[in-house]
Amino acid sequence: MTRLVRSLTATVTTLAAAGLSVGLSVGLSVGGSVAGAAPPVAVPMTYAVTSVAQAPAAAHGPAVTPAKDVAVIVLATLSPAVVGPGKDVTITGTVTAPLTGPLSSPELRVVRGDVTVNQRTALDAWASGRTPTAGRTVETTTLPTVAAGQSRAFTATVPWQQLRSEEAFAALPISVEVVQEGASEPTGRTRTFIAWNGRKEYVPLKVATVMPVTLDPDVDLFSRDDAAREAAWQRAIGPDSRVERIVEGTRESRVDLAVDPSVLGPDTGTDATPGGSTPTPTPSGTTSTTPTPPSTTTPGGSGTSGTSGTSGTSGTSGTSGTPGTPGTPAPTTSGQATPTPTGTGGQPSGAGAAIARLGTGLVTQLHGRSVWALPYADADIAATVGTDPANTLVRDLVSRATTLAARLGQPARADIVWPVDGLLPTGREQGIKKLLSGTSVKKPAGIVVSAPAVTKGTAYTPTARRVTSAGTRLLAYDPRLSALLPKRSDPSPVLSVQRYLAETLVLLGERAGTPRSVLVAAPRTYDPDAAALSTFLTATASAPWLETVGAASLLSDDGTDQAVPQTKPTTPVASAAPRPVLTASRLTQLAEQRDTLLSVSSVLRDGAEFERTYREVLDELGSARWRWQPASWVKLSASVANDIKAATRAIRVVPRTSTINLLAENGTLRITVENGLDYTVEDIRLRLVPDNPRIRIVEQPAPVTIGPSSRTNVPVEVAAVAAGRAEIRAFLTTADGTQIGSPASIPVAANPLDSTIYWVGGVLVGLVLLAGVIRAVVKGTSRVDEIADIEAVTAAHESLGGADERDGA
């Protein structure tokens, strides 16, 4: 109670200081019934309140903004909520005089309307003010004069005999009115209902309630600015957040919570404890700190590909420029920071640790509760199955619903599909089955839909248990009852409680002896006050004609409460959400970006961390929450695309601007590969493909490993088949051949001079030999051959030579 009073006091003070005024209609506007009833119309009498967090038991009443010329009546409590024999009703609240003048000795009247409320149309007519207020006064209370614009509390007690009905149960229309002294017509009025339960002549309705626990469409949840990101997560799941109010308000009640696993904080792959890893990439219009592609070349040719040409054991350098050195840091673009992802050998940032603590606190709050697991990030199933049911990113999000059970340490069923729009158009059931077939969920156990979307107009409201012609179970929620869940903008839950009880009494009266079930489902944007929600759930659960059950129990038949076949609605049913932001092209884009990240992570030593860091926001783009903020989706998508492009381009083949001269028949090209990421790249393949047959790759290089922010030269053996120019396309692949990173084109000029010389030399030798043969043939026999005894001539010559030598001596 102390906590509630503090909360209410703080809320009223804050709103009053801000001058916030919220207009509230006494009548509750809700969706049309499955019976085709006319939509309700708001009561013309309205009042304004500054308190948006009020419970009947609170010590402080709602702060009321007075109207100009009518009195404002705000009900604080109506107890008991269900009236029967021997139970008098006490009504409390405040009367606020109009600004134009005081209420002089006003009389407060409680009038029982003289109309029968046994159909939903009658409920709408009374609450909207269309039904005259004729009836009998069952209680009057005289109040002191109330000064203009001032408020005064009142209490009125109505004897149960004045409310007695001959019916076993009934919804009694009540009007609380204030009449100025001497006047005959009310100066102010508010309408509600009192639930009468005289005796049990019915089979209780089984009522199940399910509420989504999801994030708001806030791009600051993924901001690069630590302060902005931490503040956004505080707003999302911290104390007094919308999520915390839902969890706290349902704590003592039997309510199923459909939880988006991402609401527990970014997926770190482990429990989000303060010492765990919390990735912090992503956008929100702040200065970019994503990895940026290193610069391509520098003056003087540094950072370019190199080559050396060889022939046999000797070779002539054909390199132009200076090759990169293996293991040297890769240059980065000036003025842009390259982040070190959190968790890489260190603790998360302060914001990451704070967000992790918030997630851990929410895990504690959810532990032991009845929980369903929505697809991770509350993936927009409705948008996906109609355009791309085999989308790999959305399938992954569906499979990751199982992470919720791991975080909570308890079962959390993930096979109940809840399309955000509540519809089931032709083909959706088959699309859901196809989508789930490629996930760990495999097939749907049931689909949550709006009852009017699967029901032909009829005066009788069927059970929530439904089934399609193909046998898929449906959980059909009642949109009228769902709209009555108390909101934070309500001054108190009294009107919601009494209208809810009246609605269920009318449903019960349609076929009081037939077992039926009712499902109440809050919208994705549901924003309650915790105390008011708790009061509402407690009061409605105490109604003897309502039996609270778990929503999952509606997936199977219960005795004579059998599933009713789906029927085609008579009139079009409005979507429960705005139009989707995920189109076929956007879904394709998301799937391609996911595949790119997976390819890059497969060649990184810390690939799992890299994938989490860069995938976190990509996953969030598949969420249904952006239907309420489509501009934010566009902003986030653009930033994610830039992040992924920068990350993938950071691994690249360094392009070369000058031509490599290959001066040998065989040579070795040296191609520079650069890694601009803060992760080690390993087992990456460099592949080269010439654009013409002048150059042939003798053997593709072996797998390469490159350290963080480094580069290395990769030798590639090539052969020059013919002289001429060629372009070699150099690119990187994973082990399975998937291309990643940025490719480059390497210009090569083949000039195999050693082969030319061999050919020319051979031709010359041949010509010399040929010339000698021709000369011998043309000139005939040599004079040497004409000497008959060559030996005798030689001997005589030698003897003459000897005689000459002696004579000279």
PDB file of C-alpha atoms in Angstrom, residues 346-570:
ATOM      1  CA  GLY A 346      37.165  -7.184 -21.398  1.00  0.00           C
ATOM      2  CA  GLN A 347      34.108  -6.242 -19.413  1.00  0.00           C
ATOM      3  CA  PRO A 348      31.074  -4.608 -21.039  1.00  0.00           C
ATOM      4  CA  SER A 349      30.695  -0.869 -20.952  1.00  0.00           C
ATOM      5  CA  GLY A 350      28.937   0.774 -18.020  1.00  0.00           C
ATOM      6  CA  ALA A 351      25.745   1.011 -20.059  1.00  0.00           C
ATOM      7  CA  GLY A 352      26.042  -2.646 -21.061  1.00  0.00           C
ATOM      8  CA  ALA A 353      26.401  -3.732 -17.461  1.00  0.00           C
ATOM      9  CA  ALA A 354      23.439  -1.583 -16.393  1.00  0.00           C
ATOM     10  CA  ILE A 355      21.251  -3.028 -19.153  1.00  0.00           C
ATOM     11  CA  ALA A 356      22.327  -6.532 -18.161  1.00  0.00           C
ATOM     12  CA  ARG A 357      21.275  -5.859 -14.581  1.00  0.00           C
ATOM     13  CA  LEU A 358      17.866  -4.645 -15.741  1.00  0.00           C
ATOM     14  CA  GLY A 359      17.424  -7.820 -17.764  1.00  0.00           C
ATOM     15  CA  THR A 360      18.440  -9.969 -14.826  1.00  0.00           C
ATOM     16  CA  GLY A 361      15.917  -8.176 -12.631  1.00  0.00           C
ATOM     17  CA  LEU A 362      13.172  -8.864 -15.149  1.00  0.00           C
ATOM     18  CA  VAL A 363      14.210 -12.523 -15.294  1.00  0.00           C
ATOM     19  CA  THR A 364      13.699 -12.685 -11.532  1.00  0.00           C
ATOM     20  CA  GLN A 365      10.243 -11.117 -11.844  1.00  0.00           C
ATOM     21  CA  LEU A 366       9.175 -13.556 -14.557  1.00  0.00           C
ATOM     22  CA  HIS A 367      10.520 -16.656 -12.882  1.00  0.00           C
ATOM     23  CA  GLY A 368       7.731 -19.004 -11.872  1.00  0.00           C
ATOM     24  CA  ARG A 369       5.130 -17.230 -14.005  1.00  0.00           C
ATOM     25  CA  SER A 370       3.075 -18.839 -16.779  1.00  0.00           C
ATOM     26  CA  VAL A 371       5.037 -17.714 -19.843  1.00  0.00           C
ATOM     27  CA  TRP A 372       4.799 -18.085 -23.613  1.00  0.00           C
ATOM     28  CA  ALA A 373       7.774 -17.285 -25.814  1.00  0.00           C
ATOM     29  CA  LEU A 374       7.172 -14.968 -28.727  1.00  0.00           C
ATOM     30  CA  PRO A 375       9.675 -15.093 -31.604  1.00  0.00           C
ATOM     31  CA  TYR A 376      12.830 -13.175 -30.770  1.00  0.00           C
ATOM     32  CA  ALA A 377      12.224  -9.425 -31.225  1.00  0.00           C
ATOM     33  CA  ASP A 378       8.517 -10.237 -31.621  1.00  0.00           C
ATOM     34  CA  ALA A 379       9.094 -10.951 -35.306  1.00  0.00           C
ATOM     35  CA  ASP A 380       6.254  -9.788 -37.540  1.00  0.00           C
ATOM     36  CA  ILE A 381       4.822 -13.184 -38.480  1.00  0.00           C
ATOM     37  CA  ALA A 382       1.739 -11.619 -40.055  1.00  0.00           C
ATOM     38  CA  ALA A 383       3.813  -9.575 -42.518  1.00  0.00           C
ATOM     39  CA  THR A 384       6.256 -12.392 -43.280  1.00  0.00           C
ATOM     40  CA  VAL A 385       3.976 -15.324 -44.069  1.00  0.00           C
ATOM     41  CA  GLY A 386       2.071 -13.359 -46.686  1.00  0.00           C
ATOM     42  CA  THR A 387       5.177 -12.428 -48.695  1.00  0.00           C
ATOM     43  CA  ASP A 388       8.195 -14.574 -47.777  1.00  0.00           C
ATOM     44  CA  PRO A 389       7.358 -17.509 -45.481  1.00  0.00           C
ATOM     45  CA  ALA A 390      10.784 -19.056 -46.090  1.00  0.00           C
ATOM     46  CA  ASN A 391      12.662 -15.917 -45.012  1.00  0.00           C
ATOM     47  CA  THR A 392      15.832 -17.040 -43.249  1.00  0.00           C
ATOM     48  CA  LEU A 393      16.060 -14.134 -40.823  1.00  0.00           C
ATOM     49  CA  VAL A 394      12.484 -14.482 -39.546  1.00  0.00           C
ATOM     50  CA  ARG A 395      12.897 -18.250 -39.306  1.00  0.00           C
ATOM     51  CA  ASP A 396      15.946 -17.673 -37.156  1.00  0.00           C
ATOM     52  CA  LEU A 397      13.971 -15.302 -34.922  1.00  0.00           C
ATOM     53  CA  VAL A 398      11.266 -17.936 -34.489  1.00  0.00           C
ATOM     54  CA  SER A 399      13.856 -20.562 -33.567  1.00  0.00           C
ATOM     55  CA  ARG A 400      15.440 -18.206 -31.047  1.00  0.00           C
ATOM     56  CA  ALA A 401      12.186 -18.059 -29.078  1.00  0.00           C
ATOM     57  CA  THR A 402      13.616 -21.019 -27.178  1.00  0.00           C
ATOM     58  CA  THR A 403      16.245 -18.750 -25.628  1.00  0.00           C
ATOM     59  CA  LEU A 404      13.570 -17.435 -23.270  1.00  0.00           C
ATOM     60  CA  ALA A 405      13.228 -20.786 -21.504  1.00  0.00           C
ATOM     61  CA  ALA A 406      17.000 -20.931 -21.116  1.00  0.00           C
ATOM     62  CA  ARG A 407      17.116 -17.442 -19.588  1.00  0.00           C
ATOM     63  CA  LEU A 408      14.237 -18.075 -17.215  1.00  0.00           C
ATOM     64  CA  GLY A 409      15.305 -21.602 -16.328  1.00  0.00           C
ATOM     65  CA  GLN A 410      11.779 -22.909 -16.831  1.00  0.00           C
ATOM     66  CA  PRO A 411       9.511 -24.062 -19.674  1.00  0.00           C
ATOM     67  CA  ALA A 412       8.147 -21.407 -22.027  1.00  0.00           C
ATOM     68  CA  ARG A 413       6.156 -22.759 -24.930  1.00  0.00           C
ATOM     69  CA  ALA A 414       7.021 -21.230 -28.277  1.00  0.00           C
ATOM     70  CA  ASP A 415       4.531 -23.023 -30.521  1.00  0.00           C
ATOM     71  CA  ILE A 416       1.586 -20.646 -30.035  1.00  0.00           C
ATOM     72  CA  VAL A 417       1.637 -18.094 -32.858  1.00  0.00           C
ATOM     73  CA  TRP A 418       0.191 -14.641 -32.193  1.00  0.00           C
ATOM     74  CA  PRO A 419       0.011 -12.486 -35.356  1.00  0.00           C
ATOM     75  CA  VAL A 420       0.070  -8.858 -34.325  1.00  0.00           C
ATOM     76  CA  ASP A 421      -2.948  -7.926 -36.469  1.00  0.00           C
ATOM     77  CA  GLY A 422      -5.194 -10.673 -35.051  1.00  0.00           C
ATOM     78  CA  LEU A 423      -6.349 -11.725 -38.506  1.00  0.00           C
ATOM     79  CA  LEU A 424      -6.408 -15.039 -40.378  1.00  0.00           C
ATOM     80  CA  PRO A 425      -6.803 -14.275 -44.088  1.00  0.00           C
ATOM     81  CA  THR A 426      -6.782 -16.978 -46.718  1.00  0.00           C
ATOM     82  CA  GLY A 427      -3.374 -18.595 -46.990  1.00  0.00           C
ATOM     83  CA  ARG A 428      -2.030 -17.408 -43.628  1.00  0.00           C
ATOM     84  CA  GLU A 429      -2.432 -20.764 -41.916  1.00  0.00           C
ATOM     85  CA  GLN A 430      -0.419 -22.448 -44.694  1.00  0.00           C
ATOM     86  CA  GLY A 431       2.146 -19.639 -44.590  1.00  0.00           C
ATOM     87  CA  ILE A 432       2.612 -20.063 -40.841  1.00  0.00           C
ATOM     88  CA  LYS A 433       3.107 -23.794 -41.265  1.00  0.00           C
ATOM     89  CA  LYS A 434       5.684 -23.237 -43.996  1.00  0.00           C
ATOM     90  CA  LEU A 435       7.523 -20.653 -41.929  1.00  0.00           C
ATOM     91  CA  LEU A 436       7.659 -22.822 -38.822  1.00  0.00           C
ATOM     92  CA  SER A 437       8.660 -25.954 -40.737  1.00  0.00           C
ATOM     93  CA  GLY A 438      12.129 -24.483 -41.198  1.00  0.00           C
ATOM     94  CA  THR A 439      12.540 -23.658 -37.497  1.00  0.00           C
ATOM     95  CA  SER A 440      13.074 -25.518 -34.245  1.00  0.00           C
ATOM     96  CA  VAL A 441       9.359 -25.007 -33.482  1.00  0.00           C
ATOM     97  CA  LYS A 442       8.397 -27.172 -36.501  1.00  0.00           C
ATOM     98  CA  LYS A 443       4.623 -26.557 -36.420  1.00  0.00           C
ATOM     99  CA  PRO A 444       2.073 -24.381 -34.631  1.00  0.00           C
ATOM    100  CA  ALA A 445       0.122 -25.772 -31.706  1.00  0.00           C
ATOM    101  CA  GLY A 446      -2.317 -22.902 -32.048  1.00  0.00           C
ATOM    102  CA  ILE A 447      -2.840 -19.448 -33.531  1.00  0.00           C
ATOM    103  CA  VAL A 448      -4.190 -16.478 -31.558  1.00  0.00           C
ATOM    104  CA  VAL A 449      -6.770 -14.549 -33.596  1.00  0.00           C
ATOM    105  CA  SER A 450      -9.511 -11.999 -33.105  1.00  0.00           C
ATOM    106  CA  ALA A 451     -12.849 -13.790 -32.751  1.00  0.00           C
ATOM    107  CA  PRO A 452     -14.622 -11.655 -35.394  1.00  0.00           C
ATOM    108  CA  ALA A 453     -11.926 -12.659 -37.918  1.00  0.00           C
ATOM    109  CA  VAL A 454     -12.975 -16.324 -37.740  1.00  0.00           C
ATOM    110  CA  THR A 455     -16.678 -15.990 -36.973  1.00  0.00           C
ATOM    111  CA  LYS A 456     -19.700 -15.384 -39.137  1.00  0.00           C
ATOM    112  CA  GLY A 457     -22.090 -12.820 -37.669  1.00  0.00           C
ATOM    113  CA  THR A 458     -24.492 -14.398 -35.178  1.00  0.00           C
ATOM    114  CA  ALA A 459     -26.461 -13.443 -32.088  1.00  0.00           C
ATOM    115  CA  TYR A 460     -24.651 -16.141 -30.137  1.00  0.00           C
ATOM    116  CA  THR A 461     -21.022 -15.757 -29.104  1.00  0.00           C
ATOM    117  CA  PRO A 462     -19.159 -19.035 -29.715  1.00  0.00           C
ATOM    118  CA  THR A 463     -16.483 -20.435 -27.428  1.00  0.00           C
ATOM    119  CA  ALA A 464     -12.893 -19.254 -27.693  1.00  0.00           C
ATOM    120  CA  ARG A 465     -11.914 -22.769 -28.709  1.00  0.00           C
ATOM    121  CA  ARG A 466     -11.807 -22.805 -32.511  1.00  0.00           C
ATOM    122  CA  VAL A 467     -10.299 -24.964 -35.237  1.00  0.00           C
ATOM    123  CA  THR A 468      -9.536 -24.448 -38.917  1.00  0.00           C
ATOM    124  CA  SER A 469     -10.662 -26.799 -41.660  1.00  0.00           C
ATOM    125  CA  ALA A 470      -7.083 -28.100 -41.801  1.00  0.00           C
ATOM    126  CA  GLY A 471      -7.159 -28.963 -38.110  1.00  0.00           C
ATOM    127  CA  THR A 472      -5.058 -26.136 -36.658  1.00  0.00           C
ATOM    128  CA  ARG A 473      -6.328 -25.000 -33.270  1.00  0.00           C
ATOM    129  CA  LEU A 474      -7.287 -21.348 -32.905  1.00  0.00           C
ATOM    130  CA  LEU A 475      -7.501 -19.236 -29.760  1.00  0.00           C
ATOM    131  CA  ALA A 476     -10.150 -16.620 -30.551  1.00  0.00           C
ATOM    132  CA  TYR A 477      -9.987 -13.598 -28.273  1.00  0.00           C
ATOM    133  CA  ASP A 478     -12.928 -11.290 -27.633  1.00  0.00           C
ATOM    134  CA  PRO A 479     -11.912  -7.765 -28.725  1.00  0.00           C
ATOM    135  CA  ARG A 480     -14.619  -6.059 -26.650  1.00  0.00           C
ATOM    136  CA  LEU A 481     -13.515  -7.650 -23.407  1.00  0.00           C
ATOM    137  CA  SER A 482      -9.891  -7.147 -24.333  1.00  0.00           C
ATOM    138  CA  ALA A 483     -10.488  -3.406 -24.805  1.00  0.00           C
ATOM    139  CA  LEU A 484     -11.832  -3.204 -21.243  1.00  0.00           C
ATOM    140  CA  LEU A 485      -8.505  -4.039 -19.612  1.00  0.00           C
ATOM    141  CA  PRO A 486      -7.696  -0.946 -17.508  1.00  0.00           C
ATOM    142  CA  LYS A 487      -5.327   1.576 -19.025  1.00  0.00           C
ATOM    143  CA  ARG A 488      -3.011   4.025 -17.422  1.00  0.00           C
ATOM    144  CA  SER A 489      -5.112   6.869 -18.787  1.00  0.00           C
ATOM    145  CA  ASP A 490      -8.159   5.747 -16.775  1.00  0.00           C
ATOM    146  CA  PRO A 491      -8.883   7.715 -13.553  1.00  0.00           C
ATOM    147  CA  SER A 492      -9.689   4.422 -11.795  1.00  0.00           C
ATOM    148  CA  PRO A 493     -10.467   0.825 -12.783  1.00  0.00           C
ATOM    149  CA  VAL A 494     -14.060   1.081 -11.509  1.00  0.00           C
ATOM    150  CA  LEU A 495     -15.698   1.730 -14.858  1.00  0.00           C
ATOM    151  CA  SER A 496     -13.610  -0.978 -16.543  1.00  0.00           C
ATOM    152  CA  VAL A 497     -14.379  -3.548 -13.854  1.00  0.00           C
ATOM    153  CA  GLN A 498     -18.124  -2.916 -13.886  1.00  0.00           C
ATOM    154  CA  ARG A 499     -18.352  -2.845 -17.668  1.00  0.00           C
ATOM    155  CA  TYR A 500     -16.316  -6.066 -17.909  1.00  0.00           C
ATOM    156  CA  LEU A 501     -18.584  -7.824 -15.439  1.00  0.00           C
ATOM    157  CA  ALA A 502     -21.644  -6.593 -17.300  1.00  0.00           C
ATOM    158  CA  GLU A 503     -20.245  -7.822 -20.616  1.00  0.00           C
ATOM    159  CA  THR A 504     -19.540 -11.275 -19.224  1.00  0.00           C
ATOM    160  CA  LEU A 505     -23.039 -11.461 -17.703  1.00  0.00           C
ATOM    161  CA  VAL A 506     -24.537 -10.715 -21.107  1.00  0.00           C
ATOM    162  CA  LEU A 507     -22.321 -13.412 -22.679  1.00  0.00           C
ATOM    163  CA  LEU A 508     -23.377 -15.832 -19.965  1.00  0.00           C
ATOM    164  CA  GLY A 509     -27.045 -15.055 -20.552  1.00  0.00           C
ATOM    165  CA  GLU A 510     -26.832 -15.987 -24.240  1.00  0.00           C
ATOM    166  CA  ARG A 511     -26.597 -19.688 -23.305  1.00  0.00           C
ATOM    167  CA  ALA A 512     -26.250 -19.983 -19.569  1.00  0.00           C
ATOM    168  CA  GLY A 513     -26.273 -23.786 -19.565  1.00  0.00           C
ATOM    169  CA  THR A 514     -23.674 -24.266 -22.319  1.00  0.00           C
ATOM    170  CA  PRO A 515     -19.999 -24.651 -21.345  1.00  0.00           C
ATOM    171  CA  ARG A 516     -17.983 -21.992 -23.115  1.00  0.00           C
ATOM    172  CA  SER A 517     -14.628 -20.278 -22.851  1.00  0.00           C
ATOM    173  CA  VAL A 518     -13.535 -16.676 -23.346  1.00  0.00           C
ATOM    174  CA  LEU A 519     -10.070 -15.359 -24.197  1.00  0.00           C
ATOM    175  CA  VAL A 520      -8.961 -11.840 -23.305  1.00  0.00           C
ATOM    176  CA  ALA A 521      -5.825 -10.575 -25.072  1.00  0.00           C
ATOM    177  CA  ALA A 522      -4.148  -7.229 -24.484  1.00  0.00           C
ATOM    178  CA  PRO A 523      -2.716  -5.379 -27.502  1.00  0.00           C
ATOM    179  CA  ARG A 524       1.037  -5.073 -28.052  1.00  0.00           C
ATOM    180  CA  THR A 525       0.904  -1.444 -26.903  1.00  0.00           C
ATOM    181  CA  TYR A 526      -0.994  -2.158 -23.678  1.00  0.00           C
ATOM    182  CA  ASP A 527      -0.008   0.357 -20.990  1.00  0.00           C
ATOM    183  CA  PRO A 528      -1.651  -0.156 -17.581  1.00  0.00           C
ATOM    184  CA  ASP A 529      -1.151   1.118 -14.086  1.00  0.00           C
ATOM    185  CA  ALA A 530       0.120  -1.806 -12.014  1.00  0.00           C
ATOM    186  CA  ALA A 531      -2.178  -1.252  -9.019  1.00  0.00           C
ATOM    187  CA  ALA A 532      -5.239  -0.622 -11.181  1.00  0.00           C
ATOM    188  CA  LEU A 533      -4.547  -3.744 -13.227  1.00  0.00           C
ATOM    189  CA  SER A 534      -4.130  -5.825 -10.108  1.00  0.00           C
ATOM    190  CA  THR A 535      -7.425  -4.454  -8.716  1.00  0.00           C
ATOM    191  CA  PHE A 536      -9.194  -5.166 -11.995  1.00  0.00           C
ATOM    192  CA  LEU A 537      -7.947  -8.750 -12.243  1.00  0.00           C
ATOM    193  CA  THR A 538      -8.757  -9.492  -8.619  1.00  0.00           C
ATOM    194  CA  ALA A 539     -12.271  -8.063  -8.889  1.00  0.00           C
ATOM    195  CA  THR A 540     -13.154  -9.817 -12.133  1.00  0.00           C
ATOM    196  CA  ALA A 541     -11.675 -13.147 -11.007  1.00  0.00           C
ATOM    197  CA  SER A 542     -13.948 -13.063  -7.942  1.00  0.00           C
ATOM    198  CA  ALA A 543     -17.124 -13.136 -10.050  1.00  0.00           C
ATOM    199  CA  PRO A 544     -18.810 -16.505  -9.370  1.00  0.00           C
ATOM    200  CA  TRP A 545     -19.856 -16.962 -13.025  1.00  0.00           C
ATOM    201  CA  LEU A 546     -16.241 -16.664 -14.235  1.00  0.00           C
ATOM    202  CA  GLU A 547     -13.661 -19.446 -13.888  1.00  0.00           C
ATOM    203  CA  THR A 548     -10.095 -18.330 -14.533  1.00  0.00           C
ATOM    204  CA  VAL A 549      -8.016 -20.785 -16.594  1.00  0.00           C
ATOM    205  CA  GLY A 550      -4.679 -20.810 -18.393  1.00  0.00           C
ATOM    206  CA  ALA A 551      -4.842 -19.713 -22.019  1.00  0.00           C
ATOM    207  CA  ALA A 552      -2.953 -22.780 -23.238  1.00  0.00           C
ATOM    208  CA  SER A 553      -5.750 -24.989 -21.873  1.00  0.00           C
ATOM    209  CA  LEU A 554      -7.935 -23.711 -24.721  1.00  0.00           C
ATOM    210  CA  LEU A 555      -5.802 -25.643 -27.205  1.00  0.00           C
ATOM    211  CA  SER A 556      -7.682 -28.814 -26.318  1.00  0.00           C
ATOM    212  CA  ASP A 557     -11.351 -29.614 -25.758  1.00  0.00           C
ATOM    213  CA  ASP A 558     -12.744 -29.718 -22.242  1.00  0.00           C
ATOM    214  CA  GLY A 559     -15.758 -31.961 -21.806  1.00  0.00           C
ATOM    215  CA  THR A 560     -18.612 -30.511 -23.804  1.00  0.00           C
ATOM    216  CA  ASP A 561     -16.707 -27.316 -24.551  1.00  0.00           C
ATOM    217  CA  GLN A 562     -15.637 -28.439 -28.002  1.00  0.00           C
ATOM    218  CA  ALA A 563     -13.735 -26.411 -30.572  1.00  0.00           C
ATOM    219  CA  VAL A 564     -15.993 -24.653 -33.073  1.00  0.00           C
ATOM    220  CA  PRO A 565     -15.017 -24.717 -36.777  1.00  0.00           C
ATOM    221  CA  GLN A 566     -13.751 -21.469 -38.223  1.00  0.00           C
ATOM    222  CA  THR A 567     -16.296 -19.555 -40.308  1.00  0.00           C
ATOM    223  CA  LYS A 568     -15.865 -16.671 -42.708  1.00  0.00           C
ATOM    224  CA  PRO A 569     -16.761 -13.274 -41.210  1.00  0.00           C
ATOM    225  CA  THR A 570     -19.765 -11.526 -42.685  1.00  0.00           C
TER     226      THR A 570
END
